[in-house]
Every structure is written in C-alpha cells, then in structure tokens.
Amino acid sequence: MRILLFFPPAVSLSLTISENLPSISLGFPSPLSLAPSPSLLVLSVYTAFHVGKLCASRCQKFLISRVGEDWIFLILLGLLMALVSWVMDYAIAFCQEAQKWMYGGLDSNMLLQYIAWVTYPVVLITFSAGFTQILAPQAVGSGIPEMKTILRGVVLKEYLTFKTFVAKVIGLTCALGSGMPLGKEGPFVHVASLCAALLSKFMAALFGGTYMNELRNTEMLSAACAVGVGCCFAAPIGGVLFSIEVTSTFFAVRNYWRGFFAATFSAFIFRVLAVWNQEEETITALFKTRFRLDFPFDLQELPAFAILGIACGFGGALFVYLNRLIVECMRKQKTINKFLLRKRLVYPALVTLLVSTLTFPPGFGQFMAGQLTQHESLVALFDNRTWCRQGVAEEFDYISHSHAWKHPQVNVFITLILFIIMKFWMSAVATTMPVPCGAFMPVFLIGAAFGRLVGEIMAAMFPDGIHADGSVYPIVPGGYAVVGAAALSGAVTHTVSTAVIVFELTGQISHILPVMIAVILANAVAQSLQPSLYDSIIRIKKLPYLPELGMGHHEKYNIRVEDIMVRDVRFITLTSSYRDLQEVLLTGQLKTLALVESRDSMILLGSIERSQLQSLLSHQLGRQRRLEHLRQLAQDNGTHDHLPSLISTEESSSFSPAVSNVQLPLKSALKTVSAISDTETPNTEWEEQQLDMPVDFKNCKIDPAPFQLVERTSLHKTHTIFSLLGLDHAYVTSTGRLVGVVSLKEVRMCIDLAVVSAY
C-alpha cells in the first residue's frame, strides 16, 4: 500500500507500508529552497509515532508466536517468586541473628538477657498482627485453605489483591523472624498465587485480554501453587505434587507442564541466588545429608519404620484435633472472644511471651535446644552420626549444632522427648495467632525429632549395629529423622508427596522404601481419624468449599436432587418487560438468572448474567435515549430555547457513562430537574412507557447451555459433577422444563447432615 500526501509548498510525502517494515520518503521540488514548516514537523512526529507503534506491535506478535504467552508468564512468575523467597529468607535470617546478637551481648546479666530474648519476638509478632489487620486481614493464616476454595471456583473478595500481597510478605517476614514455631510453605502458596494474579493483570495489559479469561486464571493459579512450594524448599517435583494434593480434587493434566516448568525455574533461580550471595559453593539440597549408599538400612529395620509411620499417623490426627480445639474453645468462651475481638493484639503477644519464655536458653530452653532456629535444628536432626551410644550422655558426639542437644544432667533421650512435647503444643497454639503463618515446617521439625528419637533408641538397642553377611552396619538415626519428618507432615496434610519433598530437601533417595511405607501408613491412620489441617481450617472458617464424601458411606447418600433443590427459582421470560428486569435486579443478588420460554411452558432456554441484564436496562433508560426523547419533546412543544439548559441538566444527572451500567437499574430512573416546569411529568411518562416495553434480547449474551441436572440425579453424582467442573449452581429440569435450582450451599448442607447421621 502506498500513500502519497501533498503539502504546500509542493512537498510530497510518500508512505509505503509493506509486509515487513513501513518506509517513508519525502519528495521536494527541485531546486530545494524551502524552510521547514510546522505542519511538516508535526506530520513527521505523527508518522514516526505510528511507525514505532507498528514496529512494537510486530515485535510483540513475533515474540508471542515464537515463545508463547504462557512461557513468558511462567518465566516471570518463577523469577519473581525466587526473588521474593530469597529476599524474605535473607530478612528472616537477619532478624533471627539480631535476636541472638542482642541475647549474646548481654551475657553479663541474665535478667537483661531474658528481657531482650522475650521482647524482641513480642514486638515483631505484635507488629505483624497489627500491620496485617490494618492493611489486609485476608493475609492472616496459611492461605492454602483459601486457595483450595478459590480453585474450586468460588470467588473470595480481596484475597488476590496487591494490598494482601504486601501484608502477606511483610507480616510473614516479621512472624518468621521472631523465631516462633511457624512455617512459610502454606503462606508461600498464597504469595505465589497473589503474584500470579497481579502478573495476569500486567500480561492482560501487555498481550490483550487473554489473561482475564476465567479458565486461564485458574490454570495460572494452579501453576502458582506449585511455584510457592518449589521456591520455598527448592523442591520443584515435590512442590508440584504437593500443590495438586492440597488444592485440587480433580486436576487437569494440561496444567502439569506449567507447574513443573515454573517450579523448576523458580527453584533453580532461588538456589543460584544463594550461590551468588556466597551462601553456598554450588547448587545443593537445602538440608544435604551424607547417608551411606551401599547399605542405608537393613530389612530388619522395616518394622521399626512401619511403627514410626503408624505413630506419626496418630500424632498428625492429634495435632489437627488440638489446633481445632484451641480455636473452638476460644470461640465458645464469649467473654474471652469479645475481649480478643476488641484487643486483637493481646492474644498474639501473650502466646509469643509464653513460648519465648519457655524457650529461653538459660531457663527451660536448655532442655529442648531452645537457642536453635528451625533450620539449625533440622540440620542437626538429619545428622548421620549417632548422638548417644547406649544412652550415655558423656559419649555425645559433637558436630554442627548438636551440642545444643547435650545437657550435663539430662539424657539425650529426655531432651528429645521434651523437645517433641513442648514443640507439639507450642506449634498448635502458635498457628492460631492472627498473623501470616503456616504449620508445615513446625510439624516437619517435630516429625524429624520424633524420628531421631526412634533412631537413637534403635541405636541404643543395637549398639553393634545390624549384622548382615558377616559385616556390621551401624544404625543411622538421621535416616529415621527423615522418615519421621515425611510421615508426620504427610499425616497432618493428608499428602503422600512429602516423601518426594524430603528426597529433594536431603538430596538422597537412599531411604525411599521406608519413607514411602511410613508416609502411607501415617496417611491411612490420620485420614481415618481427622480431616487434614487445611480441611479443618476450611470448616473452622466456614469457607464455601464442597467437602469430600465419606469413604465407605455411599449407601448413606441415596438422596436425589429433587430432595434438596430450591423450587422457587427466579427467572425471566422471552416476553418479560424492562419493568420485570428492574424488579428482578432490585429484589435479588443472583449472579445469573434463568431464561425460560414462557411462564406456562417453563422450557429452559439458557441463562443470562446479571451484568448483561443491567446493561440492557441501562441502555433502555440511558442518557442517550433520554436526551433524544427530550429533543423530540422540545421540538414538538417548540421550546428550543430551553433545550441547552435541559441537556446540561441531564448531563449533570446521575446518568453519566461511568455509573450508568451499575447504578441506573438500582435507582429511580428519573433524577432530573428541568428548567421547563412541565418536563418532569412527560419524562416520567416516557420512563413508564420504556419500562413497559418488552425486552430485546438480541444484543444480550445468553448462555444457551447452562449446567442442568434431572430430578433423579443422585447426590453422589451431583457431588462429582460439582467438584469436577467447579460449579456454583446447576438448574434442575424435567423434560426440558425448569423445576428448580441446586447450588453449592445446598449440596454442602446435605453432605454435612449425611456425614453427621452416618456417625
């Protein structure tokens, strides 16, 4: 295409747009004796702008066609989360070192040491609770229960906003920096989802509206959950599997590669940053172990690993029960509940004061390695050498931070038992504080300590090790710690992927068989006793999530949809007037409304979203049509002189383009004060005429195939369909006639009642 423009004096501009790049040439008369004109300068700038815009558009299309939107999104998400994780870990380590520095600098006075040891975490926790409460209360807690609900298809307001992201990151950093027995894995799933939601808006502005699609958002949130675990532990494989287990009932395999790619890239960048900061010499596992590979364990040890798994199953169920019991007790005590609601910072401050007092190193903390952080404790517990041979504390083997577990008067077994018991209830209480926190890491640490205890007992029972083929192989207590950590965390979360996480954390798979045995047994025991920790929190918070059907109780679900459906369905017909639309919008808050053929036939034709109906009503009673009516009225009455003031009054009314789509259907359609004394009456008459007109559905988006169930559909099948498709509601029809509607609320209530009656 060639465009030739002529400008005086005899200046011609030739703009050629080809398949590749546009070219511009200016033609001047000969001889050239012209001064640059303003019009030519403006034209040059205008042309250069559009040429640059065209080049940018072509480069963008080339980048999308060659790389793909998803790859760009996942790379940015992985990079962003790796940076957030590394910066947070650095800040957390700095806060914890600051506490130790304050404590160590006051060694001449124990009272000052105690004040410094206690005050520091209380200040950090109080700040975390207050900052989160003021900025975004949605950032409190783990975040996995909320993400599980969101991925189920339920919209939770304010959970994926920038304010929540800031509150989550800062609040979590302060909470973990205080040294309280709290975790970061659950919150990181929420943080990654927040990053994905914010990044989707950025990508939508950059590449168009693709990322505003609901299905695409769900796919990216699924990948983000895997990234959250992957960059937290540098465990991409376990992160993907764990995120699937804790957030999905049904998982779309097409999202598998997205989670693996983003989690792997994020974990890689996270460990590269550690090398770059000279924290590590090369990319290694987070808790690298040195278990022997030639003979890691004997077959005779498998019963001990199995018993360890069963015991962890009971322990996991007890932890979930204790956590829920604490919350319910505080809620039932009305006096305490009202006091804590008024003084929201008192509870976290008191809990922190109690925990920090008990872990004070010169006090009771000397019997439970109180001066060690969670990371230091795990490094010591995964040690492959035996701490105490034959139960003699004097033969304690000093390495790394293991000296913290030695006490001159107390046996190492007593130290481990006290550590397990104290950390168990402390973690259960601490995770109920209104701060961003998780429970995975504290449970992981408790499981490692319990496994270490069993390993040390085995080493004491078999001081010469296990005899096999004439060779002696000593017991490896660190292997039992790995098994215990995977089993207890798997029991609390009802996941098997914790086995993979410990393999990536330790860098070894020598104990793959005992770990899998223990995790499966722990899950079997825990699932038969209590729900997972995340499902328990969902019940406590009463989130709109569809619970699972109880195993072995399907005979209790011989319930049909007709028994639970709502028969009073709000609908509109093809012959409905705009007045009917206005009444429906004013009297209900349903997101979608059923469209039927007529009141007599009730044949379901489809469903229409509330926003579409608002647009129809706004257009019918909108400013443009109203002004046209006023102009026509002025022409008919011959009052042309008053028309400008009349239009000005209309333009200053509530029917502005910014609010017409939302406010107009919900308010009176007449809000004008005209200069003409008799304008109000005909204007009202016009509005009444418009409301009585039949609705024109031609310009309205109608879903012609909404989800439908028949009356005899069983509850079991309904539950499966709702879970698989992420439905919020479904219409119930009988030979095509609309007879009712069943929503997530009715299904949940029915299942809860059936579960109660089953027990």
Short mmCIF file of C-alpha atoms in Angstrom, two decimals, residues 15-243:
data_model
loop_
_atom_site.label_atom_id
_atom_site.label_comp_id
_atom_site.label_asym_id
_atom_site.label_seq_id
_atom_site.Cartn_x
_atom_site.Cartn_y
_atom_site.Cartn_z
CA LEU A 15 4.41 6.43 2.99
CA THR A 16 4.86 2.85 1.88
CA ILE A 17 3.60 0.05 4.13
CA SER A 18 4.99 -3.30 3.11
CA GLU A 19 4.78 -6.77 4.59
CA ASN A 20 7.93 -6.25 6.68
CA LEU A 21 8.50 -2.63 7.66
CA PRO A 22 7.00 0.67 6.53
CA SER A 23 9.23 3.08 4.61
CA ILE A 24 8.84 6.84 4.35
CA SER A 25 10.22 9.12 1.67
CA LEU A 26 9.82 12.84 1.27
CA GLY A 27 9.71 14.39 -2.18
CA PHE A 28 10.73 18.02 -2.64
CA PRO A 29 10.66 20.15 -5.77
CA SER A 30 13.96 20.93 -7.40
CA PRO A 31 15.78 23.10 -6.63
CA LEU A 32 15.19 22.69 -2.87
CA SER A 33 14.88 26.07 -1.26
CA LEU A 34 12.28 25.52 1.46
CA ALA A 35 12.34 26.24 5.19
CA PRO A 36 10.88 23.53 7.46
CA SER A 37 7.21 24.19 8.09
CA PRO A 38 5.33 23.39 11.36
CA SER A 39 2.88 21.15 9.52
CA LEU A 40 5.73 19.06 8.14
CA LEU A 41 7.29 18.73 11.60
CA VAL A 42 4.00 17.63 13.16
CA LEU A 43 3.47 15.15 10.35
CA SER A 44 6.96 13.71 10.83
CA VAL A 45 6.42 13.22 14.57
CA TYR A 46 2.99 11.71 13.98
CA THR A 47 4.33 9.35 11.32
CA ALA A 48 7.32 8.31 13.46
CA PHE A 49 5.00 7.57 16.38
CA HIS A 50 2.77 5.31 14.32
CA VAL A 51 5.73 3.61 12.69
CA GLY A 52 7.18 2.91 16.15
CA LYS A 53 3.83 1.63 17.35
CA LEU A 54 3.58 -0.65 14.32
CA CYS A 55 7.11 -1.97 14.90
CA ALA A 56 6.35 -2.63 18.57
CA SER A 57 3.16 -4.45 17.62
CA ARG A 58 5.01 -6.63 15.11
CA CYS A 59 7.78 -7.40 17.63
CA GLN A 60 5.15 -8.32 20.21
CA LYS A 61 3.39 -10.64 17.77
CA PHE A 62 6.72 -12.20 16.80
CA LEU A 63 7.63 -12.75 20.46
CA ILE A 64 4.25 -14.33 21.21
CA SER A 65 4.33 -16.56 18.12
CA ARG A 66 7.86 -17.80 18.80
CA VAL A 67 7.90 -18.00 22.59
CA GLY A 68 4.25 -18.08 23.64
CA GLU A 69 2.34 -16.14 26.28
CA ASP A 70 2.35 -18.99 28.78
CA TRP A 71 6.12 -19.40 28.71
CA ILE A 72 6.68 -15.70 29.26
CA PHE A 73 4.19 -15.66 32.12
CA LEU A 74 5.69 -18.73 33.81
CA ILE A 75 9.26 -17.42 33.49
CA LEU A 76 8.28 -14.08 35.01
CA LEU A 77 6.34 -15.83 37.77
CA GLY A 78 9.24 -18.16 38.62
CA LEU A 79 11.75 -15.30 38.59
CA LEU A 80 9.58 -13.05 40.73
CA MET A 81 8.87 -15.74 43.33
CA ALA A 82 12.53 -16.76 43.53
CA LEU A 83 13.49 -13.15 44.25
CA VAL A 84 10.71 -12.79 46.85
CA SER A 85 11.70 -16.05 48.56
CA TRP A 86 15.40 -15.20 48.64
CA VAL A 87 14.84 -11.66 49.95
CA MET A 88 12.45 -12.94 52.62
CA ASP A 89 14.87 -15.68 53.71
CA TYR A 90 17.64 -13.09 53.96
CA ALA A 91 15.44 -10.76 56.05
CA ILE A 92 14.26 -13.62 58.28
CA ALA A 93 17.84 -14.79 58.90
CA PHE A 94 18.86 -11.21 59.69
CA CYS A 95 16.04 -10.85 62.24
CA GLN A 96 16.93 -14.14 63.92
CA GLU A 97 20.62 -13.24 64.06
CA ALA A 98 19.70 -9.88 65.56
CA GLN A 99 17.92 -11.63 68.42
CA LYS A 100 20.94 -13.85 69.06
CA TRP A 101 23.24 -10.82 68.92
CA MET A 102 21.13 -8.98 71.50
CA TYR A 103 20.99 -12.08 73.67
CA GLY A 104 24.73 -12.76 73.41
CA GLY A 105 25.73 -9.15 74.07
CA LEU A 106 24.00 -9.17 77.45
CA ASP A 107 25.62 -12.34 78.84
CA SER A 108 26.70 -10.49 81.98
CA ASN A 109 23.12 -10.04 83.18
CA MET A 110 20.58 -12.86 82.87
CA LEU A 111 17.60 -10.58 83.56
CA LEU A 112 18.55 -8.31 80.67
CA GLN A 113 19.10 -11.39 78.52
CA TYR A 114 15.60 -12.60 79.32
CA ILE A 115 14.06 -9.20 78.60
CA ALA A 116 15.85 -8.99 75.25
CA TRP A 117 15.01 -12.62 74.36
CA VAL A 118 11.31 -12.11 75.12
CA THR A 119 10.72 -8.53 74.00
CA TYR A 120 12.16 -8.94 70.51
CA PRO A 121 9.72 -11.63 69.26
CA VAL A 122 6.77 -9.99 71.04
CA VAL A 123 7.43 -6.73 69.17
CA LEU A 124 7.77 -8.49 65.81
CA ILE A 125 4.65 -10.64 66.25
CA THR A 126 2.61 -7.69 67.51
CA PHE A 127 3.71 -5.60 64.54
CA SER A 128 2.91 -8.45 62.16
CA ALA A 129 -0.58 -8.90 63.63
CA GLY A 130 -1.34 -5.17 63.69
CA PHE A 131 0.04 -4.44 60.22
CA THR A 132 -1.86 -7.34 58.69
CA GLN A 133 -5.10 -6.45 60.46
CA ILE A 134 -4.95 -2.83 59.31
CA LEU A 135 -3.84 -3.40 55.71
CA ALA A 136 -5.44 -6.72 54.70
CA PRO A 137 -6.97 -9.16 57.22
CA GLN A 138 -7.24 -11.69 54.38
CA ALA A 139 -3.47 -12.27 54.68
CA VAL A 140 -3.85 -13.95 58.09
CA GLY A 141 -3.10 -17.65 58.29
CA SER A 142 -1.79 -20.13 55.80
CA GLY A 143 -3.62 -19.28 52.61
CA ILE A 144 -3.87 -22.85 51.33
CA PRO A 145 -7.50 -23.31 52.53
CA GLU A 146 -8.47 -20.10 50.74
CA MET A 147 -6.63 -21.10 47.56
CA LYS A 148 -8.28 -24.52 47.70
CA THR A 149 -11.63 -22.75 47.82
CA ILE A 150 -10.74 -20.31 45.03
CA LEU A 151 -9.52 -23.09 42.73
CA ARG A 152 -12.80 -24.85 43.46
CA GLY A 153 -14.49 -21.98 41.59
CA VAL A 154 -15.60 -19.79 44.49
CA VAL A 155 -14.74 -16.10 44.36
CA LEU A 156 -13.25 -14.77 47.63
CA LYS A 157 -13.07 -11.00 47.66
CA GLU A 158 -9.78 -9.23 48.39
CA TYR A 159 -7.75 -12.44 48.65
CA LEU A 160 -5.74 -11.82 45.46
CA THR A 161 -5.04 -8.10 45.64
CA PHE A 162 -1.86 -6.05 45.90
CA LYS A 163 -2.68 -4.97 49.47
CA THR A 164 -2.96 -8.60 50.51
CA PHE A 165 0.39 -9.33 48.85
CA VAL A 166 2.16 -6.55 50.77
CA ALA A 167 0.53 -7.58 54.05
CA LYS A 168 1.37 -11.25 53.49
CA VAL A 169 5.03 -10.69 52.65
CA ILE A 170 5.81 -8.17 55.39
CA GLY A 171 3.69 -9.90 58.02
CA LEU A 172 5.19 -13.32 57.24
CA THR A 173 8.74 -11.97 57.33
CA CYS A 174 8.19 -10.47 60.79
CA ALA A 175 6.39 -13.57 62.08
CA LEU A 176 9.14 -15.97 60.98
CA GLY A 177 11.88 -13.55 62.01
CA SER A 178 10.55 -13.66 65.57
CA GLY A 179 11.65 -17.30 65.91
CA MET A 180 8.17 -18.61 66.76
CA PRO A 181 7.35 -22.20 65.69
CA LEU A 182 5.67 -21.12 62.45
CA GLY A 183 6.09 -22.18 58.83
CA LYS A 184 6.32 -20.49 55.45
CA GLU A 185 5.23 -23.15 52.95
CA GLY A 186 1.47 -22.56 53.16
CA PRO A 187 1.79 -18.76 53.07
CA PHE A 188 4.13 -19.06 50.09
CA VAL A 189 1.41 -20.85 48.14
CA HIS A 190 -0.78 -17.81 48.79
CA VAL A 191 2.06 -15.39 47.94
CA ALA A 192 2.73 -17.17 44.64
CA SER A 193 -0.99 -17.05 43.81
CA LEU A 194 -1.01 -13.33 44.58
CA CYS A 195 1.97 -12.83 42.26
CA ALA A 196 0.21 -14.82 39.55
CA ALA A 197 -2.99 -12.78 39.89
CA LEU A 198 -1.11 -9.46 39.74
CA LEU A 199 1.06 -10.70 36.88
CA SER A 200 -2.05 -11.77 34.97
CA LYS A 201 -3.30 -8.18 35.04
CA PHE A 202 0.06 -6.99 33.74
CA MET A 203 0.06 -9.62 30.98
CA ALA A 204 -3.52 -8.70 30.08
CA ALA A 205 -2.45 -5.10 29.57
CA LEU A 206 0.58 -6.22 27.55
CA PHE A 207 -0.84 -9.00 25.39
CA GLY A 208 -4.55 -8.30 25.43
CA GLY A 209 -7.49 -9.73 27.32
CA THR A 210 -6.44 -13.38 27.17
CA TYR A 211 -5.32 -13.40 30.78
CA MET A 212 -8.62 -12.02 32.02
CA ASN A 213 -10.23 -15.30 30.99
CA GLU A 214 -11.51 -17.27 33.99
CA LEU A 215 -10.17 -20.61 32.73
CA ARG A 216 -6.73 -19.12 32.05
CA ASN A 217 -6.63 -17.58 35.52
CA THR A 218 -7.41 -20.96 37.08
CA GLU A 219 -4.62 -22.62 35.10
CA MET A 220 -2.09 -19.99 36.15
CA LEU A 221 -3.16 -20.16 39.78
CA SER A 222 -2.63 -23.93 39.71
CA ALA A 223 0.91 -23.37 38.44
CA ALA A 224 1.47 -20.66 41.06
CA CYS A 225 0.61 -23.04 43.90
CA ALA A 226 3.38 -25.37 42.69
CA VAL A 227 5.81 -22.45 42.43
CA GLY A 228 5.08 -21.45 46.01
CA VAL A 229 6.26 -24.80 47.36
CA GLY A 230 9.05 -25.18 44.81
CA CYS A 231 10.83 -21.94 45.65
CA CYS A 232 10.21 -22.37 49.38
CA PHE A 233 12.14 -25.66 49.68
CA ALA A 234 13.93 -25.74 46.30
CA ALA A 235 11.84 -28.87 45.68
CA PRO A 236 10.10 -28.47 42.30
CA ILE A 237 8.89 -32.07 41.86
CA GLY A 238 7.54 -32.37 45.38
CA GLY A 239 6.13 -28.86 45.11
CA VAL A 240 4.03 -29.73 42.06
CA LEU A 241 2.73 -32.94 43.61
CA PHE A 242 2.07 -31.32 46.99
CA SER A 243 0.17 -28.41 45.43
#
